[in-house]
Short mmCIF file of C-alpha atoms in Angstrom, two decimals:
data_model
loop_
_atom_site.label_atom_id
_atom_site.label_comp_id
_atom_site.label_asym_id
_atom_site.label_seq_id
_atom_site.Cartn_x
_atom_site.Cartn_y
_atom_site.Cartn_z
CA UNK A 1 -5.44 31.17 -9.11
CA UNK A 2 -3.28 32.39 -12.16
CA UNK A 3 -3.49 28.49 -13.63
CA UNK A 4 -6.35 27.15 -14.45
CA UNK A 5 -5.91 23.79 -14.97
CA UNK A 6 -6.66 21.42 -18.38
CA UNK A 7 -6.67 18.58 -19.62
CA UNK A 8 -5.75 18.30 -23.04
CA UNK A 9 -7.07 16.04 -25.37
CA UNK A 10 -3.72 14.27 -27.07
CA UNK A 11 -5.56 12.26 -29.71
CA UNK A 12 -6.57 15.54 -31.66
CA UNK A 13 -2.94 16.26 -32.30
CA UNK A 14 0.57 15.77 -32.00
CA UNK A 15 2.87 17.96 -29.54
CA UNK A 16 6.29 19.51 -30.45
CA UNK A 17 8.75 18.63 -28.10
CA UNK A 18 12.18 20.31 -28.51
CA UNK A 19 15.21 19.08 -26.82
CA UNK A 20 17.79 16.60 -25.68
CA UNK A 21 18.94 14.29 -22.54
CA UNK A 22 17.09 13.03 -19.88
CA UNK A 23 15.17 15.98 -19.21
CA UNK A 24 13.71 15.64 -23.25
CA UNK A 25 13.33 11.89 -22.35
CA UNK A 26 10.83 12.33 -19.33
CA UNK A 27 8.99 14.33 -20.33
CA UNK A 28 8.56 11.51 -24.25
CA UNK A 29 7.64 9.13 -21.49
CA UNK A 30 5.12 11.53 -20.08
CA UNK A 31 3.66 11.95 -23.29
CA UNK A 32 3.93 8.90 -24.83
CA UNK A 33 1.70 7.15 -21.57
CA UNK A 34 -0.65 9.52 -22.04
CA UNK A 35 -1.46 8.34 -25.91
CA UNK A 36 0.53 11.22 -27.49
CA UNK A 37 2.03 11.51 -30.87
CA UNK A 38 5.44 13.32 -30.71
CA UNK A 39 7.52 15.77 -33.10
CA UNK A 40 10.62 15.48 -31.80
CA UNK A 41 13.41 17.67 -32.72
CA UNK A 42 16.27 16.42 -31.14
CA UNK A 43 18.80 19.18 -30.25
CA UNK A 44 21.70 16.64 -29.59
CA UNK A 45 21.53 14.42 -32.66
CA UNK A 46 21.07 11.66 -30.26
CA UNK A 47 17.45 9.60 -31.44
CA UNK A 48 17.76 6.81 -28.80
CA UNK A 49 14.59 5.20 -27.75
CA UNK A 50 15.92 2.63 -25.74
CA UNK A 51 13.60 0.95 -23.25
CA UNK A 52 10.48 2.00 -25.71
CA UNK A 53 8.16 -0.25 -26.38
CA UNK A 54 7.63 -0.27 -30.54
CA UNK A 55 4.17 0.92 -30.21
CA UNK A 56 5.81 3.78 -28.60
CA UNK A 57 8.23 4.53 -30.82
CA UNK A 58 5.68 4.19 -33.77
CA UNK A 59 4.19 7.20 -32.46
CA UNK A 60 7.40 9.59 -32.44
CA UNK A 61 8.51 11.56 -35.79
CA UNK A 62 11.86 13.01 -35.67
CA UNK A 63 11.01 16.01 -38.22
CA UNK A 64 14.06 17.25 -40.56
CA UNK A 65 15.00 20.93 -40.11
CA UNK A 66 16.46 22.81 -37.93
CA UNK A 67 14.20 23.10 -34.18
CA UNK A 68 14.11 27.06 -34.28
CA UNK A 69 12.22 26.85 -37.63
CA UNK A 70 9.94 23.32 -36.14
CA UNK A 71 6.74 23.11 -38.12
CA UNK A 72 3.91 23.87 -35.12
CA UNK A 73 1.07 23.05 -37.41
CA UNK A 74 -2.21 21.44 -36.11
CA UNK A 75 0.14 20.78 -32.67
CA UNK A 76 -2.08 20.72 -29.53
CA UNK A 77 1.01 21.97 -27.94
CA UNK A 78 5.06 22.91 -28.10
CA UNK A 79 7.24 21.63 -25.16
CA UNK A 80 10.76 22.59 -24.51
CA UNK A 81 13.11 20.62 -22.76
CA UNK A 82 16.79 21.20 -22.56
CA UNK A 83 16.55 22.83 -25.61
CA UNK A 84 19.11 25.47 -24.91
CA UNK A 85 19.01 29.09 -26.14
CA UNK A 86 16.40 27.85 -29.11
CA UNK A 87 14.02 27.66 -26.22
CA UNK A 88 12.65 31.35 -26.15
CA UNK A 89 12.84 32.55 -29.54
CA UNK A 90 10.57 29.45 -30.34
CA UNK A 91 8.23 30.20 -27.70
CA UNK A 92 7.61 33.28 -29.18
CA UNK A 93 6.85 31.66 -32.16
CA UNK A 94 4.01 29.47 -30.44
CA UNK A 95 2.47 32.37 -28.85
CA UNK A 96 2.29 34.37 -31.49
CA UNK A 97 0.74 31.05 -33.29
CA UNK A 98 -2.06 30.81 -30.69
CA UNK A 99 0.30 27.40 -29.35
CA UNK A 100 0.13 26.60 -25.62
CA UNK A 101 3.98 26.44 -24.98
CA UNK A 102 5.85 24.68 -21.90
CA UNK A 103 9.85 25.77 -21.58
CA UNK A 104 10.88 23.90 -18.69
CA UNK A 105 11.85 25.99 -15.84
CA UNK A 106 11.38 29.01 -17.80
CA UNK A 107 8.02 30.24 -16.32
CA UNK A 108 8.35 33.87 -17.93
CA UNK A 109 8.38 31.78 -21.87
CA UNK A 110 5.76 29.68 -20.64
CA UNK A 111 1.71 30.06 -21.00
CA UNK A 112 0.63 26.82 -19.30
CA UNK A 113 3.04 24.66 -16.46
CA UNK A 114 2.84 20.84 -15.90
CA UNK A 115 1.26 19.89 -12.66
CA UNK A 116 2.54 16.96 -10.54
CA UNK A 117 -0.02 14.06 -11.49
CA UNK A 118 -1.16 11.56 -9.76
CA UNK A 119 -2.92 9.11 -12.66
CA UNK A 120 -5.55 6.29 -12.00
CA UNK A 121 -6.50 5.67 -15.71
CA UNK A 122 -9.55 7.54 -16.42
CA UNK A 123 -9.03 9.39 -13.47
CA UNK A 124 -6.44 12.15 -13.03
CA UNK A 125 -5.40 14.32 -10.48
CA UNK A 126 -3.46 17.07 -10.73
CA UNK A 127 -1.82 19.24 -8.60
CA UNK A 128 0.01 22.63 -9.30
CA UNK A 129 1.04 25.38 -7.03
CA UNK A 130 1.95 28.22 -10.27
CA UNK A 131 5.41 27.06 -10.94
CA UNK A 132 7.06 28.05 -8.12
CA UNK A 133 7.46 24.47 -6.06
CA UNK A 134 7.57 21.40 -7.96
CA UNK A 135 8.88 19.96 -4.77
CA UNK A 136 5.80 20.61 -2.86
CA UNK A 137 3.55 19.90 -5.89
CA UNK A 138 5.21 16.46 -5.38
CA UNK A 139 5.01 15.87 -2.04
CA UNK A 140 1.06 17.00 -2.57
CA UNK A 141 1.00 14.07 -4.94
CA UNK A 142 2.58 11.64 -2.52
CA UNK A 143 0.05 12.22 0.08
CA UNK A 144 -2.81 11.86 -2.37
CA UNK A 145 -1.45 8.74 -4.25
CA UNK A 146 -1.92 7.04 -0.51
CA UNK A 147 -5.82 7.83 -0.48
CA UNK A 148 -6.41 7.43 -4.16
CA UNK A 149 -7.75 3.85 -4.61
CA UNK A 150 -5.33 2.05 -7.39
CA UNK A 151 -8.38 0.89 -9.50
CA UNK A 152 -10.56 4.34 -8.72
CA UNK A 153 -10.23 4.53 -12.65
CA UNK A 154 -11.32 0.73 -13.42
CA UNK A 155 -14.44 1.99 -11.47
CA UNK A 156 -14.79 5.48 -13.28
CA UNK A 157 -14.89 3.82 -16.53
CA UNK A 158 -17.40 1.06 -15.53
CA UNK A 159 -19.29 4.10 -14.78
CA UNK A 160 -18.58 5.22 -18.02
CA UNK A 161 -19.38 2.35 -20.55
CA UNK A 162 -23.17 2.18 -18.10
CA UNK A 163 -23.55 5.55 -18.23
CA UNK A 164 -25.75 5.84 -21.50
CA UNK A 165 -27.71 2.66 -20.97
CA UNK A 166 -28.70 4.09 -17.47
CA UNK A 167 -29.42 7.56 -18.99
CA UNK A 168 -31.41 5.82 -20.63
CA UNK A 169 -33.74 3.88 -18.53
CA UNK A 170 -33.47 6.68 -15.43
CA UNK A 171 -34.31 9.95 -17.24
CA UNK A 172 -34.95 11.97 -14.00
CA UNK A 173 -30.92 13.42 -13.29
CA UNK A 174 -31.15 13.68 -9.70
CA UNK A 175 -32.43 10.09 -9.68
CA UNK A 176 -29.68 8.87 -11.56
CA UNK A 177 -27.42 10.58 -9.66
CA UNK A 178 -28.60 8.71 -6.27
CA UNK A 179 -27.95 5.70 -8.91
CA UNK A 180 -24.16 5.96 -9.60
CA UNK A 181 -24.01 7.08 -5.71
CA UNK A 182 -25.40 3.81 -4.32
CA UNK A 183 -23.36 1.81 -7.22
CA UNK A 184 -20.01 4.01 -6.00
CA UNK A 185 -20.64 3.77 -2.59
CA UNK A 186 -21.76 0.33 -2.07
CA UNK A 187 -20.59 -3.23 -2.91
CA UNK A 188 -20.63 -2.25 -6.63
CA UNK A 189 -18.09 0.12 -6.35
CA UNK A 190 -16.33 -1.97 -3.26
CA UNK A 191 -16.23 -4.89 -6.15
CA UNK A 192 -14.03 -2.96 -8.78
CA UNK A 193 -11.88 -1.24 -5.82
CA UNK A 194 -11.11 -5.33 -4.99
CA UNK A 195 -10.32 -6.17 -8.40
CA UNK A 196 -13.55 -8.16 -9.14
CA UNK A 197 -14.40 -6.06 -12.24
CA UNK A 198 -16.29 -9.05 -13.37
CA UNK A 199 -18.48 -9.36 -10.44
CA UNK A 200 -19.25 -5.66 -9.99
CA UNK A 201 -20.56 -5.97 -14.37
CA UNK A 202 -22.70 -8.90 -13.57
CA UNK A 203 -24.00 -6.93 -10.39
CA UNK A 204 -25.00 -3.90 -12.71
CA UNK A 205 -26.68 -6.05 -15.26
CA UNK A 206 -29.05 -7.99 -12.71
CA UNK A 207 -30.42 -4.89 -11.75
CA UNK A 208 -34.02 -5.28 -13.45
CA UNK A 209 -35.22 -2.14 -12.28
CA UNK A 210 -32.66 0.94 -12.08
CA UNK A 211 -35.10 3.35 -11.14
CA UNK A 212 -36.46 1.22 -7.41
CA UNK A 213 -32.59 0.31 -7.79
CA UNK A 214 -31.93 4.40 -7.10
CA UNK A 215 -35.27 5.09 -5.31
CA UNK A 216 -34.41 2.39 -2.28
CA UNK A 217 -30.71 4.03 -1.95
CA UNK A 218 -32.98 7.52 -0.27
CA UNK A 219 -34.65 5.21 3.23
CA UNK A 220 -33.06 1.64 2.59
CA UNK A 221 -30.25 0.60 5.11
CA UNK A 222 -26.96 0.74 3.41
CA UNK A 223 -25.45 -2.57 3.11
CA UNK A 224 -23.14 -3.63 5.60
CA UNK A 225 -19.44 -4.97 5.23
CA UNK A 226 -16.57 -6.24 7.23
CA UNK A 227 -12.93 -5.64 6.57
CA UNK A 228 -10.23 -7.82 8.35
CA UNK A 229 -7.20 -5.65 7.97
CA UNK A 230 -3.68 -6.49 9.24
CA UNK A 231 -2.14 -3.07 11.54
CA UNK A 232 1.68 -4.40 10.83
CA UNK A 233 3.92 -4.27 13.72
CA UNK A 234 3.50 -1.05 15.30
CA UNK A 235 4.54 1.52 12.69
CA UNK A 236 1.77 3.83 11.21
CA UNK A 237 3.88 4.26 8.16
CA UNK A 238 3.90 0.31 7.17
CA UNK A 239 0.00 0.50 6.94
CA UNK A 240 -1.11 -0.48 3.65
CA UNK A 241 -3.09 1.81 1.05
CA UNK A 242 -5.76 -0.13 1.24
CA UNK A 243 -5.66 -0.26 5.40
CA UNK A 244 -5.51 3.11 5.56
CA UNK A 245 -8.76 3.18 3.08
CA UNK A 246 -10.46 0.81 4.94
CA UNK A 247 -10.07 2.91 8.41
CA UNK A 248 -10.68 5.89 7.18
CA UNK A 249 -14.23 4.49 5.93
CA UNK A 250 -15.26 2.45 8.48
CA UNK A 251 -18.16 3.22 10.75
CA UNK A 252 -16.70 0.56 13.76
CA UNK A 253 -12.95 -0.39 14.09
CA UNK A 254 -13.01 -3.74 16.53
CA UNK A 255 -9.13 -3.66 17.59
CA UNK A 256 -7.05 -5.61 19.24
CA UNK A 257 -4.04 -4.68 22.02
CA UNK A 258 -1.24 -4.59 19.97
CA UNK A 259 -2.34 -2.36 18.01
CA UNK A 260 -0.30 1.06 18.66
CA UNK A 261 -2.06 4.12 19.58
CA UNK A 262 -0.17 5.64 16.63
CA UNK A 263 -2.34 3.26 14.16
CA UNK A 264 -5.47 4.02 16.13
CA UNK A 265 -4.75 7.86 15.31
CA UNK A 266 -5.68 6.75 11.73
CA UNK A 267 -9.03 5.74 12.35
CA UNK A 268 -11.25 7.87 10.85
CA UNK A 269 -12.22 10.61 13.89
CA UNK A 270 -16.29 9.97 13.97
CA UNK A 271 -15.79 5.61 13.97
CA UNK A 272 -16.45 3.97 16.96
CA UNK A 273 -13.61 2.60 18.34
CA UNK A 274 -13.92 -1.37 20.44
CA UNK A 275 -11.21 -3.16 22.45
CA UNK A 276 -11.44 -6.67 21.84
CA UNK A 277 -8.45 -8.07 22.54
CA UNK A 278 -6.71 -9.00 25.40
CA UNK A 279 -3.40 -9.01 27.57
CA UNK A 280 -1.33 -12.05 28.84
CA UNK A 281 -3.15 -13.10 32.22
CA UNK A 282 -6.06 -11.14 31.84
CA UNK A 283 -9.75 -13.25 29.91
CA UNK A 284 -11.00 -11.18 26.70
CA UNK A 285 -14.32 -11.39 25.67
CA UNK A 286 -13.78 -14.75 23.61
CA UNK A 287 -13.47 -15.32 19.50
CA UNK A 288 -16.66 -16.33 19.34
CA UNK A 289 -18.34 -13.51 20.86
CA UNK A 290 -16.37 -11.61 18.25
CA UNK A 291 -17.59 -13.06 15.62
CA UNK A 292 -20.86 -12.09 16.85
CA UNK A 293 -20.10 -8.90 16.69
CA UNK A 294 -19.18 -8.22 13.76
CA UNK A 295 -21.83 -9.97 12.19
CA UNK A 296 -24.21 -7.77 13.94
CA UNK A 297 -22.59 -4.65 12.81
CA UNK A 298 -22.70 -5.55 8.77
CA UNK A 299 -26.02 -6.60 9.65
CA UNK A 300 -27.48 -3.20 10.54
CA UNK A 301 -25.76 -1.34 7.27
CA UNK A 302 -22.57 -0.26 8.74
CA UNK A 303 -18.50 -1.12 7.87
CA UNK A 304 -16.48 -2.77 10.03
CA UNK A 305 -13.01 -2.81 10.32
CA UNK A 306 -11.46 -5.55 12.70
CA UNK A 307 -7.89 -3.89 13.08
CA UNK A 308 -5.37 -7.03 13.97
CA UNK A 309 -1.68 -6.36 14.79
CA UNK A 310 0.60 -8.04 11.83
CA UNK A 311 -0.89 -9.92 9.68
CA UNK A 312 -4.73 -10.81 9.96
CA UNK A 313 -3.52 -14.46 8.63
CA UNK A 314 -0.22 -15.03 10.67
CA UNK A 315 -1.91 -16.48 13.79
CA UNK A 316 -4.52 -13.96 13.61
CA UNK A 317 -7.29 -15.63 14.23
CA UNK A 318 -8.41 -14.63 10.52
CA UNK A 319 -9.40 -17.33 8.87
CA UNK A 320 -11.60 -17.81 12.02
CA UNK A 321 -13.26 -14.72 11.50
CA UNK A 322 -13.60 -14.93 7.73
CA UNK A 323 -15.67 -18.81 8.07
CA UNK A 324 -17.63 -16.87 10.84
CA UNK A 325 -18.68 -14.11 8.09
CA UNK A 326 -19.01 -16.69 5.43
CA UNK A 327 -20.92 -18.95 6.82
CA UNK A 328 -23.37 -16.30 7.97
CA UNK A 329 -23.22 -14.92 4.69
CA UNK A 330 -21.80 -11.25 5.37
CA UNK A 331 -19.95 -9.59 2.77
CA UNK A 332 -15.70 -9.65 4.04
CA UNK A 333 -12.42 -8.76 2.48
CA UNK A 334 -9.08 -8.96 3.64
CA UNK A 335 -6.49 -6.73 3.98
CA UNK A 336 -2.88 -8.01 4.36
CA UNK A 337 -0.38 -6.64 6.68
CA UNK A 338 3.28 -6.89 7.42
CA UNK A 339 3.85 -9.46 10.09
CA UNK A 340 5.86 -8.92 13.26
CA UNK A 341 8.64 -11.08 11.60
CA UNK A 342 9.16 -9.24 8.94
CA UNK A 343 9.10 -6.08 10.30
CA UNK A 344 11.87 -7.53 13.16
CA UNK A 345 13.87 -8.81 9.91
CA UNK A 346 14.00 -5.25 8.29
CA UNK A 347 14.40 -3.21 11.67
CA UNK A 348 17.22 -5.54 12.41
CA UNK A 349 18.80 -6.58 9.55
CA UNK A 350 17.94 -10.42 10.45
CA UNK A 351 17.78 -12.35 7.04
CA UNK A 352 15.10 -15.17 8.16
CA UNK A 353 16.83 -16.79 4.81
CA UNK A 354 20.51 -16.52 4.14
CA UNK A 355 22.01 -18.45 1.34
CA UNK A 356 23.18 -22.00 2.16
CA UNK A 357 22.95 -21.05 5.64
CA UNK A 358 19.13 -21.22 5.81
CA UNK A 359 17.57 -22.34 3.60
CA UNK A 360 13.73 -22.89 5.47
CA UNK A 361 11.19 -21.15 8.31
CA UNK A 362 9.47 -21.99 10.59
CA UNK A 363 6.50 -19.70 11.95
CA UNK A 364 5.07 -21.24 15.47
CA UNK A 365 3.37 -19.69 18.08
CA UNK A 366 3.48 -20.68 22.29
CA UNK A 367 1.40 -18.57 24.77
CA UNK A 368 2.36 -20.65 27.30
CA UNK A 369 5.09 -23.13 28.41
CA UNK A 370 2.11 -26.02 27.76
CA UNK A 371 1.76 -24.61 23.84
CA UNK A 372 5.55 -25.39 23.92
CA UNK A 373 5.35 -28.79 25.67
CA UNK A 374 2.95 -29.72 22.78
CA UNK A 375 5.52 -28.82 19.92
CA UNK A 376 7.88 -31.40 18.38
CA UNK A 377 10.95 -29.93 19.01
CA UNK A 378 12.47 -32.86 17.04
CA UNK A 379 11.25 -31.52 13.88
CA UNK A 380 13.15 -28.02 14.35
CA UNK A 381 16.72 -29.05 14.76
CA UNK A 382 17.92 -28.80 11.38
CA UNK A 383 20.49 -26.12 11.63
CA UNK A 384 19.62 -24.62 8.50
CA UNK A 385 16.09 -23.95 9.39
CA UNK A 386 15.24 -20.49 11.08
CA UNK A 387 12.56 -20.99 14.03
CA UNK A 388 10.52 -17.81 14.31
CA UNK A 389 8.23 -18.17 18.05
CA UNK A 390 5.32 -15.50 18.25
CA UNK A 391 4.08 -15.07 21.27
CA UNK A 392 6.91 -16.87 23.68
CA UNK A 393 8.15 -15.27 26.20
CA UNK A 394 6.42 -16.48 28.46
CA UNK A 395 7.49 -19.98 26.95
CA UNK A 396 11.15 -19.29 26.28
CA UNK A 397 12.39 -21.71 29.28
CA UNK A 398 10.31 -24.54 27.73
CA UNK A 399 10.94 -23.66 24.19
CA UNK A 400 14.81 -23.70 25.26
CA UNK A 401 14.66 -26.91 26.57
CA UNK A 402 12.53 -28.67 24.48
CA UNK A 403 14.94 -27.48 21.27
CA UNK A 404 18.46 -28.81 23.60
CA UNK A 405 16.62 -32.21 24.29
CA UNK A 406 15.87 -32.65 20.79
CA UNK A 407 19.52 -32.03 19.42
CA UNK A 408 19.68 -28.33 18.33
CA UNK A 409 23.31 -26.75 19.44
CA UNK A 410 23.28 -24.77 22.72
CA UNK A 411 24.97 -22.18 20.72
CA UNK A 412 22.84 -21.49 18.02
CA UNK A 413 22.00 -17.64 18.06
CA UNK A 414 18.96 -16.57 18.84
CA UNK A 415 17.39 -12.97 19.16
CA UNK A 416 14.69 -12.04 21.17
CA UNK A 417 12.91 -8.52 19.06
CA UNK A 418 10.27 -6.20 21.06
CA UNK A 419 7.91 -3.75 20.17
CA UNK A 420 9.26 -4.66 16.23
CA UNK A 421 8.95 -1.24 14.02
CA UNK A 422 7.69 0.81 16.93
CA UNK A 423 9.93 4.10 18.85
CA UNK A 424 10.83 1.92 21.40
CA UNK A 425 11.63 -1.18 19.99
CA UNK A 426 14.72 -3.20 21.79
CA UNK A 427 16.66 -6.08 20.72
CA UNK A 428 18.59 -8.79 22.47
CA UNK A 429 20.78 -11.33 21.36
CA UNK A 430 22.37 -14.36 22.28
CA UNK A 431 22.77 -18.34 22.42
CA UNK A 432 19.67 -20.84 22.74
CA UNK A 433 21.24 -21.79 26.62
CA UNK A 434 20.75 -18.04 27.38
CA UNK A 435 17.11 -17.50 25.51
CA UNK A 436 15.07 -17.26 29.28
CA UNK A 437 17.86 -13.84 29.91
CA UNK A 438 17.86 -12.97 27.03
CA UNK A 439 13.95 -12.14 27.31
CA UNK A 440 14.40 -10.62 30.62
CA UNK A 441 16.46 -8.06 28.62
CA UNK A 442 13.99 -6.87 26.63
CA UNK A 443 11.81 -5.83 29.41
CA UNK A 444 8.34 -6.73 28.25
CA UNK A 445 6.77 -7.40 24.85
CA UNK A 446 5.23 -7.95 22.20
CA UNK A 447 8.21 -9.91 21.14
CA UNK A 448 9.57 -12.05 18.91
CA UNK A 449 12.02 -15.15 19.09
CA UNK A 450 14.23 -15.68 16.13
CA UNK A 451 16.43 -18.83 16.41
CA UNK A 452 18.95 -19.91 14.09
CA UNK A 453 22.18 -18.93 12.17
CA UNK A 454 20.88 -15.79 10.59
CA UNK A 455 20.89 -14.22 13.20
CA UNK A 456 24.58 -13.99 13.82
CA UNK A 457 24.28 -11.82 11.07
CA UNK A 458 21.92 -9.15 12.38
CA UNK A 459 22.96 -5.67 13.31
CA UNK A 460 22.68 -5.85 17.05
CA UNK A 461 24.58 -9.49 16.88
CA UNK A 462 27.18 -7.44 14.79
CA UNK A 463 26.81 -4.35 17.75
CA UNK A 464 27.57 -6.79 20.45
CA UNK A 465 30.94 -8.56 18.76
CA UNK A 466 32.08 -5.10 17.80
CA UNK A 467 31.48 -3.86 21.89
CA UNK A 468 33.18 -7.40 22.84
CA UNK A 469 36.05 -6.72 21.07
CA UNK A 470 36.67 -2.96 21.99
CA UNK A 471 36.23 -4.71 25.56
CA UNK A 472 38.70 -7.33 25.15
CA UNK A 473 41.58 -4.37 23.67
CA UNK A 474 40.68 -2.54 26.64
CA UNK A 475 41.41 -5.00 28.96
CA UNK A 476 44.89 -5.97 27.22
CA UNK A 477 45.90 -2.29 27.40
CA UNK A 478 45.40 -2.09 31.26
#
């Protein structure tokens, strides 16, 4: 390690920065959300501070003077960026000064680099590999911004603004280290990650006795907690931040059959993994004896995740779960995730709204052709409403009919979208007369039914007109 890495305290001082254009600008910005105050001597003559809040631009001086001869006195640092040949000669100056100096991309000028930095508040991360790839120092901070919690710094500076009161009334350090443990680790720290800052402060301040508080955390059972998280379509990359947190914590990840293997792979490798769902045809072990489950598991002190495919909310069976918990008064959250729809919209450029065209949706589900007996089909013939069907393949003859006998066009397009997201998703598209085919085609689900006028404007509706045409030239040239 020829770095060691810093962190410098910008309210003792102001920081030279030397330079002009964008490069000059980014790194203002860097320093101005960090709290800096800034010298800047502007190589360029150009002082704009567009898009600079005023507090900001309170807190930049624009020093008379030429920038070789800048005035480094009491500066916690000297930056230079696309300053031009001034560059070295004044980093000579800083070093001989005892100034920490920066010339970007000039690592031989430079005694200290600037690592890519991932920044939760009062928590910072930063990553640096000695100058010679910002690219992979980036990348580094891409992977880590998906495990770092958004409000990990809300919680570190809780921690902060208790930590002399609790100093206070647990004097014993390795005590009040099991403290902030059980306050991080528990529902505490689960309270800030959620955004309930409040609840998580009135939490801390019940706690009558900080030292049994600590002391219980060594034998007592951890508390338990559910998490109903939403797995998206099929694609590992359209988890969530906070899915992926929530799997790579839990203890027991209750799943259901659509969920890929691919998501599975993101379970953390020691949970125990249960199949709960269940195929077409084939009995699962019931909602209710779900519900039992999971109740069970918070119960003894461990985390649960119960890992739904789409949305935990979008037929789901969610809301379901999340009475269940309630009512037996087990601590839940919910995690969101992208529903099959959506991801069948992006993946295939089907706009479920199109201007003047469609102006409403329509989200119904039919397992079987009885679900679709039961649906008034006269309330879905407006042409500019998209119908989206979950779960109707089985269905599609009945849904077919049941839309022609209450009005809508034979013609309207439909699209019939399998495996959404996933490697081998498959598309087909067609008219409402052909919808039954047009499933066929797609040779097995999950799949989704999109019917209306948007999707004439999909990519494989676009695919097929192109192929029809290039068909209909060949057959005039013969």
């Amino acid at each position: 390690m020829r770095f060691l890495p810093v962190f410098l305290d910008l309210a003792t001082g102001p920081v030279v920065l030397v330079g002009a254009g964008e490069m000059a600008r980014a790194k203002l910005r860097l320093l101005l959300g960090a709290g800096a105050s800034v010298r800047w001597y502007v190589t360029d003559g150009d002082r704009d501070l567009a898009g600079m809040t005023e507090p900001e631009r309170s807190r930049i001086s624009f020093p008379e003077g030429a920038p070789l001869h800048a005035d480094l006195t009491g500066a916690i640092a000297l930056l230079c960026a696309g300053a031009g040949d001034v560059a070295a000669p004044l980093a000579a100056k800083a070093r001989a000064l005892g100034v920490p100096v920066n010339v970007m991309d000039e690592l031989s000028h430079s005694t200290f680099i600037f690592p890519a930095i991932v920044d939760r508040g009062d928590v910072v991360v930063a990553i640096g590999t000695g100058g010679s790839s910002p690219v992979v120092a980036r990348r580094l901070r891409e992977l880590i911004e998906t495990v770092v919690p958004a409000r990990i710094g809300e919680l570190a500076a809780l921690i902060g603004r208790w930590r002399t009161p609790i100093k206070a009334r647990i004097p014993e350090f390795p005590l009040r280290r099991r403290f902030w443990e059980r306050v991080v680790d528990g529902p505490i720290g689960r309270a800030v990650l959620e955004g309930r800052l409040t609840d998580a402060e009135t939490e801390l301040k019940t706690i009558d006795d900080a030292t049994d508080y600590a002391r219980h955390s060594l034998g007592r059972r951890a508390d338990g907690h559910v998490s109903i998280v939403g797995a998206g379509p099929g694609d590992p990359d359209l988890l969530t931040l906070k899915a992926l947190r929530a799997l790579s914590d839990a203890d027991v990840v209750f799943y259901d059959e659509l969920v890929s293997p691919e998501i599975l792979d993101r379970i953390r490798r020691d949970a125990k993994r249960v199949p709960v769902g269940r195929r077409v045809g084939q009995p699962g072990i019931g909602q209710d004896a779900i519900n039992k489950l999971l109740i069970e598991t918070a119960r003894s002190g461990q985390r649960a995740v119960r890992l739904k495919g789409g949305d935990p909310f979008v037929f789901g069976r969610g809301g379901e779960e999340v009475e269940a918990l309630r009512e037996a008064g087990v601590s839940y959250s919910v995690v969101p995730g992208i529903s099959a729809a959506l991801g069948a919209a992006s993946q295939f450029e089907v706009p479920l709204t199109y201007r003047h065209e469609a102006l409403r949706i329509t989200f119904l589900t039919a397992h079987k052709a009885k679900d679709a007996e039961a649906v008034d089909w006269s309330a879905l013939t407006d042409q500019k409403m998209t119908v989206v069907v979950y779960m109707g393949m089985s269905a599609a003859p009945t849904i077919r009919d049941g839309l022609l006998a209450a009005g809508r066009a034979a013609d309207t397009p439909v699209g019939v979208f399998a495996r959404v997201t996933r490697s081998d998703a498959v598309s087909a598209v067609g008219t409402l007369n052909d919808l039954p085919a047009l499933v066929d085609e797609v040779d097995g689900g999950p799949a989704l039914l999109v019917i209306g006028d948007v999707v004439a404007h999909s990519a494989p509706w676009r695919q097929q007109q192109l192929l029809q045409l290039v068909s209909t030239y060949q057959m005039a040239a013969e």
